[in-house]
Every structure is written in structure tokens, then in C-alpha cells.
mmCIF file of C-alpha atoms in Angstrom:
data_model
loop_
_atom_site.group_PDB
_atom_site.id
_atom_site.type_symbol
_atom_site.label_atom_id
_atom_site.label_comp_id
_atom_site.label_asym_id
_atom_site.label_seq_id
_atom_site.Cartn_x
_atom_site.Cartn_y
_atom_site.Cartn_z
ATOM 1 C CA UNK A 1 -11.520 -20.205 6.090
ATOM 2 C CA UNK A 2 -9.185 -21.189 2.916
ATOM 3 C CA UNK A 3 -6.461 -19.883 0.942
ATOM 4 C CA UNK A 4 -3.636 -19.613 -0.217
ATOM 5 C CA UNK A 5 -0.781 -16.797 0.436
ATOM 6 C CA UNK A 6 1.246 -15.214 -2.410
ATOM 7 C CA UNK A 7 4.203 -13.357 -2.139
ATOM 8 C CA UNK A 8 5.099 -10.906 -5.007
ATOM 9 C CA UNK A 9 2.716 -12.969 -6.750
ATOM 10 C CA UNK A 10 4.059 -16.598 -6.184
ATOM 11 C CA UNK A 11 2.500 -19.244 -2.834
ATOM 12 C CA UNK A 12 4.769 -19.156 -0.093
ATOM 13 C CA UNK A 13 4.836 -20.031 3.411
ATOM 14 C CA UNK A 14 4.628 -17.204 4.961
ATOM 15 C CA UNK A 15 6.965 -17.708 8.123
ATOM 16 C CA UNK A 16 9.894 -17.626 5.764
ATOM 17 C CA UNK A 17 9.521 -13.908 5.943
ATOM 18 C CA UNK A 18 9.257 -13.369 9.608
ATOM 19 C CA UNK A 19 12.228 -11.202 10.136
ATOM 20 C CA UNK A 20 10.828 -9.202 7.374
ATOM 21 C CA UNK A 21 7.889 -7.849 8.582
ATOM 22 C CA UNK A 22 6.655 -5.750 11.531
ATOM 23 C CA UNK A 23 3.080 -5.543 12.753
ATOM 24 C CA UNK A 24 1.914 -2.838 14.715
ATOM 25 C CA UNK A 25 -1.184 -4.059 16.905
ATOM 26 C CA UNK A 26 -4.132 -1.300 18.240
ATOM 27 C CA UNK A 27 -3.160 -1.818 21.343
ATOM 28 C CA UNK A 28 -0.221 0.086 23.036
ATOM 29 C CA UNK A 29 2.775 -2.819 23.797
ATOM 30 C CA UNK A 30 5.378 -0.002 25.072
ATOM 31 C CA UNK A 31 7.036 -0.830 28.731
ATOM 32 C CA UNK A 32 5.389 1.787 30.613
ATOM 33 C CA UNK A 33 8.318 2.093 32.837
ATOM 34 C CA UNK A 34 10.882 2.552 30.590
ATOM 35 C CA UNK A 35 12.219 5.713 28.667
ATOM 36 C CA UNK A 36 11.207 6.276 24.828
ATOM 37 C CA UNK A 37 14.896 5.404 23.922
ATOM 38 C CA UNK A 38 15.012 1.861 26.099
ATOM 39 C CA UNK A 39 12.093 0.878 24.688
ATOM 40 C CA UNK A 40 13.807 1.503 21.028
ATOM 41 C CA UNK A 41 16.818 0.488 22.380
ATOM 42 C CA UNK A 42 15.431 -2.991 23.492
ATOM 43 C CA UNK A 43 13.566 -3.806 20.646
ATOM 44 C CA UNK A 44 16.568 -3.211 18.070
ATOM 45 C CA UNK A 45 19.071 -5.090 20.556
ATOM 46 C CA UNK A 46 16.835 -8.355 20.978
ATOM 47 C CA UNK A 47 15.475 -8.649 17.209
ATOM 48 C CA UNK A 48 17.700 -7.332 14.979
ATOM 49 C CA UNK A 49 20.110 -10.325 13.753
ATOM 50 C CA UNK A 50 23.861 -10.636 15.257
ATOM 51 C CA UNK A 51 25.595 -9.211 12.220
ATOM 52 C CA UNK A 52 24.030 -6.123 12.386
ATOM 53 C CA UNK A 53 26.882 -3.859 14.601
ATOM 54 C CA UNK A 54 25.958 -1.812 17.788
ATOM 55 C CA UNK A 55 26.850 1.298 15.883
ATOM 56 C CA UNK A 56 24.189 0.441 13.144
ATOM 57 C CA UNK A 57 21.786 -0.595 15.630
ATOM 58 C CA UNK A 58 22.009 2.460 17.386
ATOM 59 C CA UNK A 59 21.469 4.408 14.061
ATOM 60 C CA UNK A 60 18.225 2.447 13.482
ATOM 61 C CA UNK A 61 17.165 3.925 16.572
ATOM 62 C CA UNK A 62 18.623 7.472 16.233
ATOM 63 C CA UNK A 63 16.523 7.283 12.686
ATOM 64 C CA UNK A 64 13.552 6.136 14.392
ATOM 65 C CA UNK A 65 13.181 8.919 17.115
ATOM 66 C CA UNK A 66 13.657 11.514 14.293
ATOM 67 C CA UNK A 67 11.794 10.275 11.807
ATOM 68 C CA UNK A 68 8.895 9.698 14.293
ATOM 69 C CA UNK A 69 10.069 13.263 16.052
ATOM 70 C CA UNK A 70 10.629 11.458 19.423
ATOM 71 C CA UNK A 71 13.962 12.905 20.046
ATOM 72 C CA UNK A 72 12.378 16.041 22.129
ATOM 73 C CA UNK A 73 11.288 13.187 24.848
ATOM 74 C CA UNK A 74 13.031 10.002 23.922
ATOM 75 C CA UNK A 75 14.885 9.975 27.762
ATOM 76 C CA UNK A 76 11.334 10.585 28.776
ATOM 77 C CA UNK A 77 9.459 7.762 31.118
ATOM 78 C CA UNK A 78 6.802 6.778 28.777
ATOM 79 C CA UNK A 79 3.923 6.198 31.795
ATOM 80 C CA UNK A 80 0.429 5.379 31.395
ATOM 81 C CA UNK A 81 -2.390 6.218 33.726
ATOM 82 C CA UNK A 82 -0.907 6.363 37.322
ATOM 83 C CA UNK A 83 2.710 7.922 36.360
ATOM 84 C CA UNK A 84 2.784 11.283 34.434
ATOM 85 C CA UNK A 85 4.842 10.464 30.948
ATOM 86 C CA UNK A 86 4.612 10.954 27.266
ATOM 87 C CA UNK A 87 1.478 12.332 25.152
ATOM 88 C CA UNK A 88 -1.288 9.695 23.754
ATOM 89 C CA UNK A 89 0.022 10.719 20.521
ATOM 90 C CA UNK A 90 3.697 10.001 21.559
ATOM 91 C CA UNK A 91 2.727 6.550 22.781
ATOM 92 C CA UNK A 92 1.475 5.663 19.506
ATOM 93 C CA UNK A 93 4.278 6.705 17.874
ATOM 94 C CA UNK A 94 6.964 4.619 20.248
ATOM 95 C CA UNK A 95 4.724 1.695 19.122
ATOM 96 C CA UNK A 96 5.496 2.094 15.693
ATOM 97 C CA UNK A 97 9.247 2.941 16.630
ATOM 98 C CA UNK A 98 9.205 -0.839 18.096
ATOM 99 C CA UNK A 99 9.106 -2.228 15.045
ATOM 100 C CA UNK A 100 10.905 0.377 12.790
ATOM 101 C CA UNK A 101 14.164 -0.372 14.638
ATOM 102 C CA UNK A 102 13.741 -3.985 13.811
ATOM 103 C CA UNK A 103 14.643 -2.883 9.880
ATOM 104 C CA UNK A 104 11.638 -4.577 8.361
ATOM 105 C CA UNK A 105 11.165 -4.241 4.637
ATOM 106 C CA UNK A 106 6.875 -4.407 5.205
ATOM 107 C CA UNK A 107 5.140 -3.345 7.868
ATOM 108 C CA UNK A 108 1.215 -3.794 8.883
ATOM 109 C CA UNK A 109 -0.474 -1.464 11.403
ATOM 110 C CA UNK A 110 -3.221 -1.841 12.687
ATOM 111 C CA UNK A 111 -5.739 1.257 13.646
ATOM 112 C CA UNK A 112 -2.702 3.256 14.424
ATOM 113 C CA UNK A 113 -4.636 6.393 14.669
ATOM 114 C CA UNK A 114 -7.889 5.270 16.868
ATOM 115 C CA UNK A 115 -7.951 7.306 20.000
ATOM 116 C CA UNK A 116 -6.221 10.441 18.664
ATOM 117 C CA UNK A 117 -7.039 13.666 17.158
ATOM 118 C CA UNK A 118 -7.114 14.876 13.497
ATOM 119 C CA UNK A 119 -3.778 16.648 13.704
ATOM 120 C CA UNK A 120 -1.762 14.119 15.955
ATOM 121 C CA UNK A 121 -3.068 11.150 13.579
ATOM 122 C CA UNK A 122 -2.119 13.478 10.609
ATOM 123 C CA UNK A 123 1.141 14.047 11.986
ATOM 124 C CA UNK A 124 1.894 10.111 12.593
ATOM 125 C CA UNK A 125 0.179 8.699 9.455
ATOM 126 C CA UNK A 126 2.731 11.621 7.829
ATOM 127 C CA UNK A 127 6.276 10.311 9.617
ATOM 128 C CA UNK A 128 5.070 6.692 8.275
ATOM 129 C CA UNK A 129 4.964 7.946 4.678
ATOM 130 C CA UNK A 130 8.683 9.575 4.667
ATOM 131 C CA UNK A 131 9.068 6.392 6.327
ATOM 132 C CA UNK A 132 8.317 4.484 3.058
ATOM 133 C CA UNK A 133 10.031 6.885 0.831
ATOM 134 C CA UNK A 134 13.204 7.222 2.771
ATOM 135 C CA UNK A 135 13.766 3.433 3.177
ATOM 136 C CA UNK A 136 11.574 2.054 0.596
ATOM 137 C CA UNK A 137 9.229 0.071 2.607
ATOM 138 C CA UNK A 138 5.310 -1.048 1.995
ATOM 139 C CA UNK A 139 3.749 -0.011 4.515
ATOM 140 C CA UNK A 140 0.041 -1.519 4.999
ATOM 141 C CA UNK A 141 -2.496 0.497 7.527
ATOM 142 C CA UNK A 142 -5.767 -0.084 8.182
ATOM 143 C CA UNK A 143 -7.785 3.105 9.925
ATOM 144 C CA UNK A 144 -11.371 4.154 9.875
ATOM 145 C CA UNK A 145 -12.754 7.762 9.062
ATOM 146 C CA UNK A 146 -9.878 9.602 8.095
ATOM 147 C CA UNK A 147 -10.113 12.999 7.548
ATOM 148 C CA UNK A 148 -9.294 13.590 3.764
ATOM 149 C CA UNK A 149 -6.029 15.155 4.551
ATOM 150 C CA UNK A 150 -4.777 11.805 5.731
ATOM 151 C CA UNK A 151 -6.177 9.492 3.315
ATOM 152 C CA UNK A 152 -4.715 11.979 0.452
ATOM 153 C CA UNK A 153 -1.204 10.879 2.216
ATOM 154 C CA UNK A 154 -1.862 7.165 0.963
ATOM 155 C CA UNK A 155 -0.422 6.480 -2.483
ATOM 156 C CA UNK A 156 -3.075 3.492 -2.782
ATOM 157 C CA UNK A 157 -6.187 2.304 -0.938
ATOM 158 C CA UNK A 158 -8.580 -0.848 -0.675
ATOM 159 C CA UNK A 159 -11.776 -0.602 0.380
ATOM 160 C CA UNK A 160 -13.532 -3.737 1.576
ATOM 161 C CA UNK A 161 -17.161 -4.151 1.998
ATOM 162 C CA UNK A 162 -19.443 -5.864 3.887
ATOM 163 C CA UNK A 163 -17.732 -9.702 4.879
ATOM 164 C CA UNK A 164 -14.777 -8.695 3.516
ATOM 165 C CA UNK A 165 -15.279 -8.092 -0.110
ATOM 166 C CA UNK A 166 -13.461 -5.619 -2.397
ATOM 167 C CA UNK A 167 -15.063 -2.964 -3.511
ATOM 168 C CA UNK A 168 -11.621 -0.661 -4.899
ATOM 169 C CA UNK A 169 -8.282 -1.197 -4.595
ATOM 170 C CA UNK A 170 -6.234 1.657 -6.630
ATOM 171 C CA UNK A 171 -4.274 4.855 -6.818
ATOM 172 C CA UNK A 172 -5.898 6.899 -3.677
ATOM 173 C CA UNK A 173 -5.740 9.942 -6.550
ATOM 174 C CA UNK A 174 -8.271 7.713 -8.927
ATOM 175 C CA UNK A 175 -10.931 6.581 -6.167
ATOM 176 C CA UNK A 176 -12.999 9.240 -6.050
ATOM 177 C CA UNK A 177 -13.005 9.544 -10.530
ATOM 178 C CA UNK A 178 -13.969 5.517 -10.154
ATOM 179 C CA UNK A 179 -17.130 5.803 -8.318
ATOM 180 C CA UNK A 180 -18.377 9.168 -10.001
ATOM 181 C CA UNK A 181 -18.257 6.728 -13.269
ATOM 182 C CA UNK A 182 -20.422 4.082 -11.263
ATOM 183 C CA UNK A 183 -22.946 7.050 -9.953
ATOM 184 C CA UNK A 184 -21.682 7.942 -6.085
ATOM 185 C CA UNK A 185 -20.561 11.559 -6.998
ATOM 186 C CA UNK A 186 -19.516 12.736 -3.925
ATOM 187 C CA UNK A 187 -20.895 16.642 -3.318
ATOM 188 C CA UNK A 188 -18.547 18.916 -3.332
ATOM 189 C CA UNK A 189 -18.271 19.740 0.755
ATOM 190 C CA UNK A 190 -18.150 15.929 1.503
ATOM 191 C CA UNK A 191 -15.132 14.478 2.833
ATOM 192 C CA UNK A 192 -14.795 11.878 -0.170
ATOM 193 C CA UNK A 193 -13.288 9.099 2.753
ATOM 194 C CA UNK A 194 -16.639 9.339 4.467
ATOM 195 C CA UNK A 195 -19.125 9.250 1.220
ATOM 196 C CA UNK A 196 -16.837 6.308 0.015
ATOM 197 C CA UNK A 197 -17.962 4.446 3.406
ATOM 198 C CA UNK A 198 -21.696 5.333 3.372
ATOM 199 C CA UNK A 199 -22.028 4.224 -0.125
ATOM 200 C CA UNK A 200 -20.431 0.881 0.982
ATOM 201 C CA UNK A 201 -23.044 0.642 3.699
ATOM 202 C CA UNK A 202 -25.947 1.548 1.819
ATOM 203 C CA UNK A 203 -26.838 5.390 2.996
ATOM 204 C CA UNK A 204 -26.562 6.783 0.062
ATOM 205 C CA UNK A 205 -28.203 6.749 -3.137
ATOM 206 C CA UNK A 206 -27.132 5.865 -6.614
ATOM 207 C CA UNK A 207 -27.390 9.290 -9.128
ATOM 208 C CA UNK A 208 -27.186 6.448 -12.509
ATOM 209 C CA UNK A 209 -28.648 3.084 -11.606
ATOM 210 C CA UNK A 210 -31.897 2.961 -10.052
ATOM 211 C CA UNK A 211 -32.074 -0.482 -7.776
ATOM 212 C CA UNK A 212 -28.065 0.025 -7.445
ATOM 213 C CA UNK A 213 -27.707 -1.367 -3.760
ATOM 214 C CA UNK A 214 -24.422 -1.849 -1.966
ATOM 215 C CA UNK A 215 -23.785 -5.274 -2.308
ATOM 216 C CA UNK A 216 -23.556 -4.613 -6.367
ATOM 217 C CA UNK A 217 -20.691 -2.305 -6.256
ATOM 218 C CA UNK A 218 -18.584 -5.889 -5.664
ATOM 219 C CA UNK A 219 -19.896 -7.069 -9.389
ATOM 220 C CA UNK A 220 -18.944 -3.174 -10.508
ATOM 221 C CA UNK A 221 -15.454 -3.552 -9.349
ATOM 222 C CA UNK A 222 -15.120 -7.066 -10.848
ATOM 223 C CA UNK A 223 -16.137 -5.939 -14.160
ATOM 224 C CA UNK A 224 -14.582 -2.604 -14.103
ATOM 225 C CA UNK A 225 -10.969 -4.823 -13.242
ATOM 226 C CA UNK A 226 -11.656 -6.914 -16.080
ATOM 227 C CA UNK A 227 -12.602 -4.216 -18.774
ATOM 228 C CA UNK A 228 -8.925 -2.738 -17.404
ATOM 229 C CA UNK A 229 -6.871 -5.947 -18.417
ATOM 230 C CA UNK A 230 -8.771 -6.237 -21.511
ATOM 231 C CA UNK A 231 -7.516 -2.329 -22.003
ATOM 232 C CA UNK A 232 -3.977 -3.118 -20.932
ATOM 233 C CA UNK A 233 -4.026 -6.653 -22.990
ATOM 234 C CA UNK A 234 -4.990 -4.527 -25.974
ATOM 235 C CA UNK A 235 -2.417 -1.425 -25.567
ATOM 236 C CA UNK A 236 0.188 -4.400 -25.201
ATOM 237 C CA UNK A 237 -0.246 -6.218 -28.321
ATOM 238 C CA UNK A 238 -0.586 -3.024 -29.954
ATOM 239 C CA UNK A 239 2.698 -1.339 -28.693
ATOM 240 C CA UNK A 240 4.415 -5.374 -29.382
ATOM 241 C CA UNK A 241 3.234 -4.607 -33.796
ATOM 242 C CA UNK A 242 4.829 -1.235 -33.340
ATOM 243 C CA UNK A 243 8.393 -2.441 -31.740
ATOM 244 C CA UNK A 244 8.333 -5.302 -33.982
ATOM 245 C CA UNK A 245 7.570 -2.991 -37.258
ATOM 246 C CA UNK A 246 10.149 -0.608 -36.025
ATOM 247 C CA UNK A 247 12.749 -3.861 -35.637
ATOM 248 C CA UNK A 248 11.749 -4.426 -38.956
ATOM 249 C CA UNK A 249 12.119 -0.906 -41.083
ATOM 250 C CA UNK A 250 16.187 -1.352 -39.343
ATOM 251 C CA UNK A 251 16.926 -4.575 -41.192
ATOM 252 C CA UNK A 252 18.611 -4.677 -44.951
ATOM 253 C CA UNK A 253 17.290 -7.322 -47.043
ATOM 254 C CA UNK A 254 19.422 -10.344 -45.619
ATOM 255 C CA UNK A 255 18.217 -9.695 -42.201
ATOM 256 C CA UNK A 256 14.428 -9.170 -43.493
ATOM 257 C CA UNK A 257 14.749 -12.429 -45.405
ATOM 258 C CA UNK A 258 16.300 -14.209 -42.316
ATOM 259 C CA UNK A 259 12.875 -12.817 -39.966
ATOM 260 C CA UNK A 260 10.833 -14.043 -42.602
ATOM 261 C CA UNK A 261 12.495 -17.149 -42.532
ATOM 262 C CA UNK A 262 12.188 -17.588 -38.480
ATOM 263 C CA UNK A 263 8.407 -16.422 -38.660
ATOM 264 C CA UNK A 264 7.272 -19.278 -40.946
ATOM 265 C CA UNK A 265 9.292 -21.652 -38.790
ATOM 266 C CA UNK A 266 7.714 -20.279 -34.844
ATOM 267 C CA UNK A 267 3.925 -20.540 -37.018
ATOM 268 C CA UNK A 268 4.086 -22.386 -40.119
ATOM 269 C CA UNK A 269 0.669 -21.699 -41.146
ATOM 270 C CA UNK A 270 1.464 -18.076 -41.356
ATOM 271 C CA UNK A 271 1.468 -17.133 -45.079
ATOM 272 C CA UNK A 272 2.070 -13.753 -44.857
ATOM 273 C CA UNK A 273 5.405 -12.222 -45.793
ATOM 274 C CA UNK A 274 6.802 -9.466 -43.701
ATOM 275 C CA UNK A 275 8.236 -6.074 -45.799
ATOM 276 C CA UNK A 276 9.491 -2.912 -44.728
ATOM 277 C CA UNK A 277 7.443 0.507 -44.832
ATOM 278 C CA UNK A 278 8.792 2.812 -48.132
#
């Protein structure tokens, strides 16, 4: 596999941003043994760089068990299967806290939600958006079947395909308006998450293409992408005339004589002479 990584749109190495970003894995990587709080506590203590002051470190943590509403059972023993402890739930959410106290400005989670319940994976998919709105991080999360509760908590969503290919990446509040205009019009009962997915995989049928299979909705996004910059390329130049006509109508004659005079020399075959409206 090739390619190339971009940050904020330029290449960069991407271990220059180490102590930037957190990565929550599926698998649970709390210290059984230890209370909700020590595993918090440890975390912040051992990865959080010397400047940062024991009082602030300690805040990072007293934000974390709130914001993840862990303070009812954060001097709890977190257990596991032989030793009674926290909920499933809980756990999941002291996984997150693990990397929260580290201050990172992006963080990537990975099936956060598998093995819980609507509600409980409501509840911590929830805590990770005030998360991003409190602190103003980017969160990134990838989780299958969501209920359509949760994935109305995303502000955007990309869908990939078969191998990996993209098949939307937007607003979550535009996905379902993008593929009624390609012919998946999800029925009114459906949870729109789940049509989105059999669509991808084939299992259900197109309502304004006939021969529309699966694999084409990759060619659909690519030229419904395109048809957008030509849209936003063409709003541009026309909002650049108006500003520069506005510019214009302000100037007396000197100054209209002087922006004639720069025109011709920026694109000397330009003939035309610039004059104000009235």
C-alpha cells in the first residue's frame, strides 16, 4: 500500500504530531485492578508533558470523569470477569478517559460502542460530542449499525465501500437528501444508517437507474464532488465581479483612472475600460 499523509491539507510526517493525538483501540486497555481515578490518574501523570502543573493535571482528570459521568464510581475497582467492578458501559468509557486526560487536540476511536446497548452507546457516543464542543477537538469514530439517534449526533460522516472506497463523506444532516437524488430513497420506517449500508452492499434496489449496482455509487460520488467544485468555482468568481464592482462604484475619478491603469498593466491584452454604475 502507498500514499502519502496530509495534514490540514499539506504532507507531513506524521510522528511530528504524536503528542497530539489519542487513539482509542476496540479492545479494553484499562488496569483491571486499579480504581477509575488511578487509571486517569496514571495516564495524565506519565503522558502529559512536564510543564503541565499537578493542579492542571488533576483538572484534566476531574473534567474527564464528569464529562464521561464517571465521578459516581471513579474510586471504584474497575474488575473484569473474576472481580465484581464497573459496568461494560463504564469500562468503555474509562478507555476513552485514558486518552482524554492526555489533552489531545484529535482523537481516533475505534468501535467504541461494539458490545454495548443502544442507550449505553448513545450515552457515550453523546459525552464524546460535548467533548468536541467544549474543548474543540476532532474527534474521528468508526462504529457499525448505529441506531439513527447516534449517527444524528455526528456533525459529518464517511461512508466507505467495499475495499475501502468512498462512497459519501458530508454533513450527517445532507446524507440521506444525497442518495434520494442518486435513487436509494430510504422508506420512511427505515433507520436511514442501515439502508445507507445495504445499498453499499448491494441489497437494495435502485428506484432511478436500472443496472445501478453498488460498485457505481463510487463513480456517483466522484462526479457528484466534482459538479460541487464546479458550483463553488462558479459562486466564487461570481461573488469576486460583485466585490470588485462594489470597490469600484466607491472610487472618484482619480482612483477609477488609477484601477484602470493597474488592470491594463496585471493583463495587457485587456481592452476593456472599467466605469462606474450611474
Amino acid at each position: 500500500m502507498e500514499g502519502t499523509v496530509k495534514v490540514n491539507g499539506e504532507e507531513n510526517a506524521i510522528e511530528k504530531y504524536k503528542s497530539e493525538i489519542g487513539y482509542v483501540p476496540q479492545d479494553d486497555v484499562v488496569h483491571r485492578k486499579l480504581t477509575v481515578r488511578e487509571n486517569l490518574y496514571y495516564s495524565a501523570f506519565l503522558r502529559l508533558d512536564r510543564s503541565v502543573s499537578a493542579k492542571q493535571r488533576q483538572m484534566y482528570i476531574d473534567d474527564a470523569t464528569e464529562l464521561l459521568k464517571l465521578s459516581h464510581v471513579q474510586d471504584t475497582m474497575v474488575g473484569g470477569r473474576t472481580v465484581r467492578g464497573i459496568s461494560g458501559g463504564e469500562v468503555k468509557r474509562v478507555n476513552v478517559g485514558i486518552e482524554l486526560v492526555a489533552n489531545p487536540t484529535a482523537l481516533f476511536v475505534d468501535e467504541a460502542t461494539s458490545g454495548l446497548d443502544s442507550s449505553t452507546a448513545y450515552d457515550l457516543v453523546v459525552s464524546m460530542s460535548k467533548l468536541c464542543y467544549r474543548f474543540r477537538w476532532t474527534i474521528a469514530i468508526v462504529i457499525h449499525q448505529p441506531r439513527y439517534s447516534i449517527f444524528e449526533v455526528f456533525d459529518d460522516v464517511c461512508l466507505l465501500g467495499k475495499s475501502g472506497k468512498l462512497v459519501y463523506f458530508g454533513p450527517t444532516t445532507s446524507a440521506r437528501k444525497y442518495f434520494d437524488s442518486i435513487g436509494y430513497i430510504c422508506p420512511p420506517l427505515e433507520n436511514p444508517a442501515d439502508y445507507f449500508l445495504d445499498a453499499m452492499s448491494g441489497n437494495v434496489q435502485n428506484s432511478k437507474q436500472k443496472g445501478f449496482k453498488e460498485t457505481d455509487l463510487y463513480t456517483s460520488w466522484e462526479a457528484y464532488r466534482k459538479h460541487e467544485r464546479e458550483e463553488r468555482y462558479r459562486d466564487g468568481r461570481s461573488k469576486s465581479v460583485q466585490s470588485t464592482m462594489t470597490t469600484v462604484n466607491t472610487l472618484d475619478a482619480a482612483g477609477l483612472k488609477a484601477f484602470n491603469d493597474l488592470m491594463r498593466e496585471l493583463d495587457p491584452e485587456n481592452t476593456g475600460v472599467v466605469t462606474r454604475e450611474g
